[in-house]
Amino acid sequence: MDAQSRGRAENIDPADQWVLNPNTGEYELRLSNSAPQSPVPSPRASRRGRPAGPEAEQGRGGAPVRETPERGAEVPQPRRRRGAEPEPPPGRRNRRPVKKKSKAKKIVAWTGGGMALVLVAAGSAGYLYLKHLEGNVSATDVGSAAKQGFSKDDAFNILIIGTDKRTGKGNDHYGDKNSVGHADTNILLHVAKDRTNATALSIPRDMVVDVPDCETNQPDGSKKVIPGSSGVRFNESLGQEGRDAGCTMRTVKAVTGITPDHFMMVDFNAVKTLTSAVGGVKVCLKHAVQDKDSHLDLPEGESRIEGEQALAFVRTRHAWGNAGDLDRIKVQQQFMGSLMRDMSSSDTLTNPAKLLDLAEAATKALTVDQGIKTVGTLKDIALEMKKVPPKNITFMTVPVKDNPADGVIHKTVIVNPDVAPAIFDAINGDVSFTDVKKKEKAAKDALAARLQGTRSAPSDVRVRIMNGGAAGGSAQAALNWMQTEKGILKSENAGNAPAEVGKTTLEYAPDQAPQARELAALMGLPGAALKPGKSVTNAQGLPTMSLTLGKDFKGAGVSLTAPAKAPEVTDKSTADKVECAS
């Protein structure tokens, strides 16, 4: 009988049978006196080749042990209960064939945007170990800036923040040791709904932005609104004036129009511990580097780095390109691609000790929002990320240009208004920047199917417009645009909708389909916005369609149809390709 079956038979929760042995620091299975202890595998035990647990030499209560040659391990002789029939000798009992558990069910690996979470699960021991890992993870309550939970059925955006806070052993000598922890490295990771692709968008720390007002939760439970700032560097969205990660999330939304669902934050120690846990990360240099500021010292060609050298690699900027932050971002993206390849390699996934080390390092490095603080939720994110092929994970940077306000000496950058909006819209529209032809074709076919057929003339379109979550005055603005720009004169403003909606919808009766197709084409509504249903009555008593402007409404005349294809981006890379820093 296995551990879980015994526990249930004796009305004992299996999870309660695993306890920490203070002498060894290992979790051990403690059943009744008739069963031996079984230690949870640990990186320490497996590396040193020693038994884990104080009863490795004898059975519980001094029960004799016997050698099992076929396994080469000592096992305590089981004691019989009074009145129990003697156990048949080995090989005499009828046994059912044991199904071999797949490694996929025991080991889950996830990497994304430079962060990693590796979880180990194996029965009751796995449950207890997951709870232990959960205790490693720190969480920050950012209120409404983050979602309350995680959906495995939707696209999702995670803001990954690397702070310049000098916490951890050996980090106080880096730069400003008194830093409150600014948003030094920032990546907005978008994972597509169909999991065919993902985009990791780097946000330069020196990009000048407007930081919005931000409500934060104070240690005493009270709330404090930190006033926004205009024309400051993006990295001041965290730490400055007491801003938390929720302020950084709100700043990302204000700048890009993309809403982060959750955040994951790490400090300097994460790079050192994660790279050491996987046994080093392979990097490639087009020229040798000796940087006295970061202490990076590497030859030309390939090297495997970890710990301090890995941190120096991602911190240095004087060795790359024009010695600025934008060139450092490129090198960091190359490093993250290499880290992702190493963590998903067979050398890592088939090495239990390495996986356990990686799980400890990753969870201790993480600070997340309350919505994803449980290891079960982090595991779900891991599984969803694992579905994305590395060749379809695109790294790119927010298009920027030199800040005119800097004068001759350029110290900061601003968003490039001619290029960036198309990239933001593509990410918001869940469009891949890699060649996912099947997905693009399906999207086009779906839209064509919804809009095919005859269309009415604009003068024949009757529609009532309601505001269901768009900016104030949107219904009237849309009405004015329809009547003056498009000739849809049979339209009227019906005020606010009964409830707020996230997406703009157009409901129509079957005989109004030609009108719906015409209005959708003129407004740029996606096929998903068309809702066959019933008509309503307008002010003249005539049947009319209902247009509800949702939170996604961007303004009168602005198309809501996601681009069928992402814009061309010259400076991008994918996670599957090895590139050399220059």
XYZ file of C-alpha atoms in Angstrom:
582
model
C 0.000 0.000 0.000
C 1.456 3.391 -0.926
C 1.813 6.342 1.404
C -1.328 8.112 0.269
C -3.440 4.926 0.498
C -2.164 4.189 4.003
C -2.886 7.723 5.097
C -6.444 7.594 3.843
C -7.004 4.148 5.367
C -5.930 5.450 8.754
C -7.817 8.783 8.348
C -4.586 10.703 8.118
C -4.086 13.480 5.610
C -1.117 12.366 3.454
C 0.235 15.900 3.447
C 0.520 15.792 7.229
C 2.806 12.771 7.062
C 5.693 14.762 5.584
C 7.647 16.585 8.262
C 10.935 18.431 8.454
C 13.776 16.561 10.166
C 15.744 19.218 12.102
C 18.886 17.055 12.062
C 19.112 16.844 8.284
C 17.005 19.717 7.003
C 15.111 17.244 4.779
C 11.386 16.490 4.563
C 10.633 12.885 5.537
C 7.588 10.629 5.323
C 6.389 9.599 8.803
C 3.733 6.913 8.789
C 2.694 4.520 11.574
C 5.273 2.400 13.359
C 4.856 -0.277 10.726
C 6.398 1.758 7.936
C 9.801 3.242 7.259
C 10.584 6.855 6.509
C 11.087 8.017 2.954
C 13.004 11.244 2.522
C 12.140 13.822 -0.127
C 14.967 13.954 -2.673
C 17.050 17.039 -2.277
C 19.913 18.545 -4.233
C 22.175 18.123 -1.231
C 21.394 14.461 -0.738
C 21.608 13.525 -4.399
C 24.870 15.353 -4.924
C 26.638 13.956 -1.891
C 25.329 10.448 -2.388
C 24.256 10.090 1.245
C 20.996 8.809 2.706
C 18.594 11.580 3.733
C 17.228 10.991 7.225
C 18.361 9.828 10.659
C 16.946 6.316 10.195
C 18.946 5.387 7.114
C 20.918 2.758 9.069
C 18.013 1.047 10.825
C 14.285 0.757 10.639
C 11.916 2.604 12.916
C 12.128 1.292 16.463
C 15.320 -0.606 15.640
C 13.724 -2.876 13.028
C 16.389 -4.932 11.233
C 17.293 -4.011 7.702
C 17.992 -6.260 4.752
C 19.983 -5.785 1.592
C 18.041 -5.754 -1.659
C 20.644 -6.609 -4.304
C 18.472 -5.655 -7.217
C 18.176 -2.105 -5.859
C 21.347 -1.851 -3.828
C 19.529 -0.118 -0.972
C 18.787 -0.978 2.633
C 15.101 -1.279 3.487
C 13.645 -1.784 7.003
C 11.830 -5.091 7.469
C 8.105 -4.376 7.834
C 6.459 -5.462 11.084
C 3.222 -7.425 11.042
C 0.253 -6.295 13.022
C -1.185 -8.785 15.509
C -3.544 -11.226 13.870
C -2.442 -10.238 10.421
C -1.643 -12.877 7.824
C 2.065 -13.139 7.035
C 3.221 -11.317 3.940
C 3.904 -13.630 0.983
C 7.550 -13.747 -0.081
C 8.744 -11.523 -2.907
C 7.755 -12.796 -6.307
C 4.820 -14.882 -4.964
C 2.146 -12.197 -4.750
C 0.035 -11.171 -7.704
C 0.957 -7.681 -8.723
C -0.668 -5.393 -11.207
C 1.694 -3.781 -13.702
C 2.775 -0.364 -12.482
C 2.250 2.455 -14.918
C 5.332 4.524 -15.377
C 4.710 8.164 -14.555
C 5.713 10.554 -17.288
C 8.440 13.052 -16.527
C 6.118 15.777 -17.707
C 3.851 15.130 -14.732
C 6.759 15.193 -12.312
C 8.720 18.122 -13.653
C 7.451 21.422 -14.998
C 9.858 23.978 -16.445
C 9.053 27.517 -17.508
C 11.162 30.370 -18.792
C 10.121 33.764 -20.057
C 11.672 37.190 -20.471
C 14.708 36.341 -18.351
C 12.711 35.019 -15.387
C 12.363 31.338 -14.623
C 10.231 29.175 -12.417
C 10.892 25.462 -12.128
C 8.549 23.401 -9.977
C 8.968 19.800 -8.867
C 5.865 17.743 -8.120
C 5.777 14.094 -6.995
C 2.811 12.981 -4.885
C 2.546 14.161 -1.294
C 6.208 15.082 -1.239
C 5.640 17.330 -4.236
C 2.682 19.002 -2.533
C 4.699 19.761 0.556
C 7.659 20.934 -1.463
C 5.415 23.247 -3.473
C 4.163 24.773 -0.218
C 7.774 25.235 0.817
C 8.524 27.014 -2.475
C 5.461 29.173 -1.987
C 7.013 30.438 1.232
C 9.993 31.642 -0.794
C 7.890 33.939 -2.992
C 7.290 37.529 -1.856
C 4.057 39.302 -2.816
C 3.038 42.967 -3.059
C -0.571 44.148 -3.016
C -0.876 46.579 -5.926
C -4.651 46.810 -5.742
C -6.553 47.221 -8.994
C -3.358 47.558 -11.039
C -3.221 43.738 -11.287
C -5.857 41.114 -11.946
C -7.084 38.988 -9.068
C -6.347 35.674 -10.751
C -4.868 34.002 -13.817
C -6.839 32.589 -16.751
C -5.369 29.728 -18.771
C -7.762 30.454 -21.643
C -6.796 34.050 -22.470
C -3.822 35.977 -23.756
C -1.867 37.503 -20.871
C 0.646 40.270 -20.237
C 3.255 40.056 -17.478
C 5.492 43.012 -16.669
C 8.935 41.743 -15.646
C 10.899 44.291 -13.625
C 14.571 44.077 -12.742
C 15.378 46.575 -9.990
C 18.707 48.185 -9.218
C 18.196 47.596 -5.496
C 21.442 46.317 -3.966
C 19.938 43.631 -1.743
C 21.667 40.301 -1.269
C 25.152 39.202 -0.375
C 27.945 40.858 -2.321
C 25.760 43.421 -4.103
C 26.334 46.503 -1.933
C 29.372 47.574 -3.962
C 27.410 48.000 -7.186
C 26.672 51.627 -8.052
C 24.258 53.425 -5.729
C 24.059 51.172 -2.700
C 21.327 53.417 -1.246
C 18.998 52.963 -4.234
C 15.355 52.432 -3.269
C 15.013 50.092 -6.220
C 14.112 51.768 -9.505
C 12.746 50.023 -12.616
C 16.162 49.400 -14.147
C 15.284 46.609 -16.608
C 11.711 46.300 -17.869
C 10.125 43.745 -20.171
C 6.456 43.536 -21.072
C 5.865 39.876 -21.912
C 2.779 39.183 -24.042
C 1.738 35.546 -24.490
C -0.752 34.926 -27.297
C -4.153 33.426 -26.588
C -3.476 30.416 -28.811
C 0.049 30.009 -27.309
C 1.651 29.943 -30.758
C 3.817 32.967 -30.006
C 4.974 35.497 -27.438
C 6.511 38.966 -27.560
C 9.007 40.324 -25.032
C 8.997 44.126 -25.377
C 11.869 45.878 -23.585
C 11.129 49.341 -22.196
C 14.201 51.603 -21.880
C 14.755 52.865 -18.357
C 15.842 56.290 -19.692
C 12.709 56.794 -21.790
C 10.968 60.032 -20.793
C 7.310 59.471 -19.846
C 4.495 60.860 -17.747
C 3.937 58.758 -14.622
C 0.229 58.848 -13.641
C -1.184 59.252 -10.145
C -0.873 55.976 -8.299
C -2.735 54.547 -5.312
C -0.489 52.425 -3.092
C -1.107 50.263 -0.032
C 0.871 51.316 3.032
C 2.325 48.944 5.678
C -0.308 50.044 8.214
C -3.130 49.046 5.849
C -3.989 52.571 4.741
C -3.958 53.751 1.129
C -1.915 56.627 -0.235
C -2.187 58.275 -3.635
C 1.234 59.266 -4.918
C 0.963 62.221 -7.324
C 2.118 61.644 -10.886
C 5.158 63.210 -12.516
C 5.529 64.669 -16.003
C 8.588 64.333 -18.182
C 10.577 61.927 -15.995
C 12.548 58.773 -16.788
C 10.594 55.557 -16.876
C 12.697 54.022 -14.094
C 11.231 56.560 -11.646
C 7.867 54.797 -11.936
C 9.174 52.433 -9.235
C 10.741 53.367 -5.903
C 10.690 57.119 -6.392
C 8.381 58.855 -3.878
C 7.406 55.428 -2.549
C 5.928 54.115 -5.799
C 5.325 50.354 -5.984
C 5.213 47.965 -8.941
C 1.554 48.866 -9.492
C 2.699 52.386 -10.403
C 5.038 50.919 -13.011
C 2.188 48.815 -14.403
C -0.030 51.900 -14.684
C 2.787 53.804 -16.394
C 3.158 51.030 -18.983
C -0.555 51.226 -19.748
C -0.437 55.026 -20.034
C 2.532 54.913 -22.435
C 1.674 51.900 -24.595
C -2.065 51.369 -24.191
C -1.280 47.757 -23.217
C -2.588 46.647 -19.829
C -0.232 44.435 -17.799
C -2.193 41.701 -16.009
C 0.515 40.861 -13.471
C 4.092 41.680 -12.546
C 7.195 39.728 -11.548
C 10.087 41.597 -9.966
C 13.665 40.520 -9.261
C 16.846 42.137 -7.978
C 20.558 41.622 -8.726
C 20.676 38.301 -6.901
C 18.301 36.677 -9.398
C 20.821 36.767 -12.246
C 23.547 35.306 -10.056
C 21.512 32.512 -8.477
C 19.586 31.451 -11.592
C 22.692 31.215 -13.766
C 24.521 29.224 -11.101
C 21.535 26.911 -10.684
C 21.646 25.876 -14.366
C 25.405 25.491 -14.323
C 26.137 28.667 -16.248
C 24.772 30.348 -19.373
C 26.529 30.218 -22.714
C 27.189 33.657 -24.247
C 29.005 34.764 -27.375
C 31.146 37.891 -27.916
C 32.362 39.299 -31.224
C 35.309 40.873 -29.407
C 37.067 40.433 -26.066
C 35.801 42.630 -23.218
C 37.572 43.994 -20.149
C 35.285 46.509 -18.463
C 36.700 48.114 -15.326
C 33.289 49.484 -14.302
C 31.309 46.223 -14.345
C 34.405 43.989 -13.932
C 33.380 41.938 -16.960
C 36.387 40.055 -18.343
C 35.612 37.693 -21.228
C 37.478 36.568 -24.366
C 36.216 36.695 -27.918
C 33.895 33.839 -28.861
C 31.811 31.611 -26.623
C 32.009 31.503 -22.828
C 29.883 29.960 -20.100
C 29.225 32.430 -17.297
C 27.419 32.371 -13.968
C 27.177 34.301 -10.714
C 29.163 37.548 -10.601
C 30.299 37.290 -14.233
C 26.717 36.815 -15.411
C 25.602 39.877 -13.474
C 28.508 41.860 -14.903
C 27.499 40.743 -18.406
C 23.957 42.111 -18.161
C 25.038 45.270 -16.301
C 27.880 46.449 -18.517
C 27.112 48.997 -21.227
C 30.480 50.596 -22.030
C 31.552 47.475 -23.919
C 28.652 47.401 -26.369
C 27.857 49.577 -29.401
C 27.695 53.243 -28.485
C 28.059 52.477 -24.763
C 24.425 53.396 -24.113
C 21.456 51.698 -22.500
C 19.809 50.758 -25.814
C 22.775 48.600 -26.847
C 22.860 47.049 -23.392
C 19.200 46.068 -23.855
C 20.126 44.142 -27.015
C 22.794 42.222 -25.125
C 20.382 41.507 -22.281
C 17.888 40.083 -24.789
C 20.576 37.817 -26.217
C 21.468 36.705 -22.683
C 17.827 35.936 -21.851
C 17.427 33.879 -25.011
C 20.486 31.851 -24.017
C 19.203 31.435 -20.433
C 15.875 30.193 -21.761
C 17.584 27.651 -24.017
C 19.731 26.386 -21.135
C 16.784 26.020 -18.772
C 14.698 24.130 -21.330
C 17.567 21.850 -22.383
C 17.575 18.126 -21.656
C 20.645 18.601 -19.429
C 18.481 20.664 -17.068
C 15.141 18.880 -17.374
C 16.616 15.440 -16.695
C 18.755 16.523 -13.743
C 16.684 16.445 -10.498
C 19.361 18.162 -8.404
C 19.658 20.995 -10.932
C 15.884 21.352 -11.110
C 15.579 21.606 -7.343
C 18.351 24.208 -7.179
C 16.635 26.150 -9.930
C 13.270 25.980 -8.164
C 14.800 27.345 -4.957
C 16.708 30.100 -6.760
C 13.754 31.196 -8.896
C 11.184 31.388 -6.114
C 13.538 33.169 -3.710
C 14.258 35.740 -6.409
C 10.600 36.523 -7.124
C 8.309 39.286 -5.911
C 4.878 39.131 -7.542
C 1.383 40.589 -7.178
C -1.225 38.972 -4.955
C -3.084 37.516 -7.945
C -0.301 35.038 -8.793
C 1.468 34.547 -5.462
C 0.568 30.858 -5.063
C 2.926 28.287 -6.508
C -0.079 26.566 -8.095
C -0.814 29.699 -10.121
C 2.853 30.159 -10.989
C 2.876 26.548 -12.139
C -0.109 27.276 -14.414
C 1.769 30.208 -15.930
C 4.763 27.897 -16.365
C 2.735 25.356 -18.272
C 1.196 27.977 -20.557
C 4.588 29.526 -21.315
C 6.026 26.100 -22.065
C 3.589 25.762 -24.976
C 5.223 28.628 -26.904
C 7.964 27.471 -29.324
C 11.266 29.358 -28.732
C 11.395 30.266 -32.430
C 8.165 32.242 -31.949
C 9.286 34.210 -28.876
C 10.256 37.631 -30.213
C 12.497 40.106 -28.375
C 12.215 43.759 -29.351
C 12.510 47.230 -27.830
C 10.040 50.120 -27.762
C 10.955 52.278 -30.793
C 12.446 55.516 -29.506
C 14.341 58.574 -30.694
C 16.664 61.022 -28.972
C 14.938 63.436 -26.642
C 15.055 66.928 -28.229
C 14.966 68.467 -24.735
C 18.455 67.079 -24.021
C 20.108 69.416 -26.475
C 23.509 68.398 -27.850
C 24.288 65.778 -25.206
C 21.671 63.030 -25.491
C 20.915 61.438 -22.134
C 17.323 60.277 -22.582
C 14.949 59.095 -25.295
C 11.248 59.477 -26.090
C 8.747 57.146 -27.748
C 8.922 57.351 -31.531
C 5.362 58.426 -32.447
C 5.782 57.338 -36.077
C 6.695 53.699 -35.379
C 5.731 52.688 -31.840
C 1.894 52.910 -32.042
C 1.711 50.195 -34.725
C 3.772 47.854 -32.519
C 1.622 48.596 -29.468
C -1.548 47.954 -31.491
C -0.206 44.639 -32.798
C 0.578 43.417 -29.278
C -2.817 44.606 -28.057
C -4.426 42.811 -30.993
C -2.604 39.553 -30.159
C -0.737 39.582 -33.485
C 2.473 37.595 -33.818
C 5.775 39.180 -34.855
C 6.971 35.799 -36.095
C 5.713 33.860 -39.090
C 2.706 32.110 -37.597
C 0.927 31.761 -40.918
C -1.790 29.428 -39.682
C -2.916 31.905 -37.057
C -2.857 34.888 -39.417
C -4.846 33.024 -42.057
C -7.433 31.883 -39.512
C -7.912 35.442 -38.284
C -8.367 36.770 -41.793
C -10.770 33.973 -42.735
C -12.847 34.504 -39.595
C -13.156 38.230 -40.235
C -13.993 37.683 -43.917
C -16.668 35.163 -42.984
C -18.332 37.603 -40.603
C -18.298 40.480 -43.078
C -19.092 38.672 -46.313
C -22.398 39.276 -48.081
C -24.306 42.324 -49.188
C -23.958 45.640 -47.420
C -26.435 48.470 -47.025
C -25.768 52.044 -48.077
C -24.675 54.280 -45.163
C -27.916 56.257 -45.490
C -29.904 53.083 -44.732
C -28.024 52.194 -41.531
C -30.035 52.741 -38.342
C -28.138 52.530 -35.043
C -28.456 53.616 -31.399
C -25.122 54.358 -29.686
C -24.520 53.706 -25.988
C -21.433 54.324 -23.879
C -20.516 51.100 -22.082
C -17.163 52.031 -20.578
C -15.464 54.286 -23.136
C -14.194 57.745 -22.239
C -16.821 60.340 -21.346
C -18.481 61.907 -24.383
C -17.547 58.990 -26.686
C -21.121 58.236 -27.718
C -21.713 61.806 -28.861
C -18.329 61.950 -30.582
C -19.113 58.722 -32.451
C -22.530 60.081 -33.429
C -21.022 63.295 -34.820
C -18.430 61.306 -36.795
C -21.040 58.971 -38.285
C -23.338 61.783 -39.380
C -20.783 64.291 -40.653
C -18.055 61.980 -41.980
C -19.905 58.844 -43.097
C -23.456 59.930 -43.877
C -25.098 57.641 -41.311
C -27.929 60.056 -40.560
C -30.281 57.511 -38.974
C -28.182 57.340 -35.818
C -28.820 58.594 -32.304
C -27.127 58.902 -28.917
C -28.829 56.624 -26.369
C -26.669 57.653 -23.400
C -24.996 55.166 -21.066
C -25.369 51.400 -21.356
C -26.896 49.450 -18.447
C -23.469 48.050 -17.553
C -19.819 48.524 -18.518
C -18.307 46.149 -21.078
C -14.711 45.508 -22.034
C -15.271 45.150 -25.766
C -17.340 47.191 -28.210
C -20.311 45.245 -29.588
C -22.903 45.724 -32.326
C -26.143 43.749 -31.828
C -28.543 43.361 -34.740
C -31.510 41.310 -35.909
C -31.035 38.792 -38.769
C -32.659 41.088 -41.341
C -30.256 43.883 -40.319
C -27.111 41.923 -41.256
C -26.370 44.096 -44.335
C -26.530 47.219 -42.118
C -24.246 45.580 -39.545
C -21.676 44.662 -42.183
C -21.638 48.226 -43.531
C -21.243 49.827 -40.098
C -18.549 47.328 -39.104
C -16.592 48.089 -42.270
C -16.862 51.867 -41.784
C -15.890 51.755 -38.093
C -13.242 49.048 -38.360
C -15.047 46.687 -35.986
C -13.599 43.177 -35.674
C -15.764 40.180 -36.537
C -16.023 39.312 -32.835
C -17.863 42.614 -32.227
C -20.840 41.545 -34.368
C -23.539 39.944 -32.199
C -26.587 38.502 -33.974
C -29.587 39.010 -31.709
C -32.601 41.288 -31.764
C -33.254 44.877 -32.712
C -34.500 47.710 -30.518
C -36.718 50.683 -31.292
C -35.332 54.138 -31.998
C -36.919 57.534 -31.272
C -39.014 57.279 -34.442
C -40.369 53.862 -33.448
C -38.337 52.035 -36.093
C -36.231 48.910 -35.523
C -32.579 49.745 -35.091
C -29.250 48.150 -34.154
C -27.503 48.698 -30.788
C -23.860 49.808 -30.742
C -22.266 49.650 -27.275
C -18.891 51.360 -26.975
C -16.671 49.332 -24.624
C -13.487 50.132 -22.769
C -11.516 49.228 -25.891
C -13.058 52.100 -27.886
C -10.198 54.381 -28.918
C -12.111 57.310 -30.368
C -14.410 58.241 -33.228
C -12.977 57.051 -36.524
C -10.236 54.937 -34.947
C -10.393 51.328 -36.158
C -10.794 48.575 -33.577
C -9.749 45.846 -35.999
C -6.396 44.352 -35.028
C -3.874 44.388 -37.855
C -3.823 41.087 -39.727
C -0.057 41.285 -39.799
C 2.448 42.864 -37.429
C 4.492 45.807 -38.681
C 8.006 45.160 -39.896
C 10.564 45.529 -37.096
C 14.198 45.579 -38.161
C 15.829 45.322 -34.730
C 14.369 42.152 -33.239
C 15.484 38.638 -32.342
C 13.973 35.309 -31.349
C 14.748 33.022 -28.418
C 15.948 30.106 -30.546
C 18.841 31.910 -32.253
C 22.375 32.265 -30.912
C 23.705 35.802 -31.376
C 27.041 37.336 -30.429
C 27.252 40.597 -28.502
C 29.175 43.377 -30.207
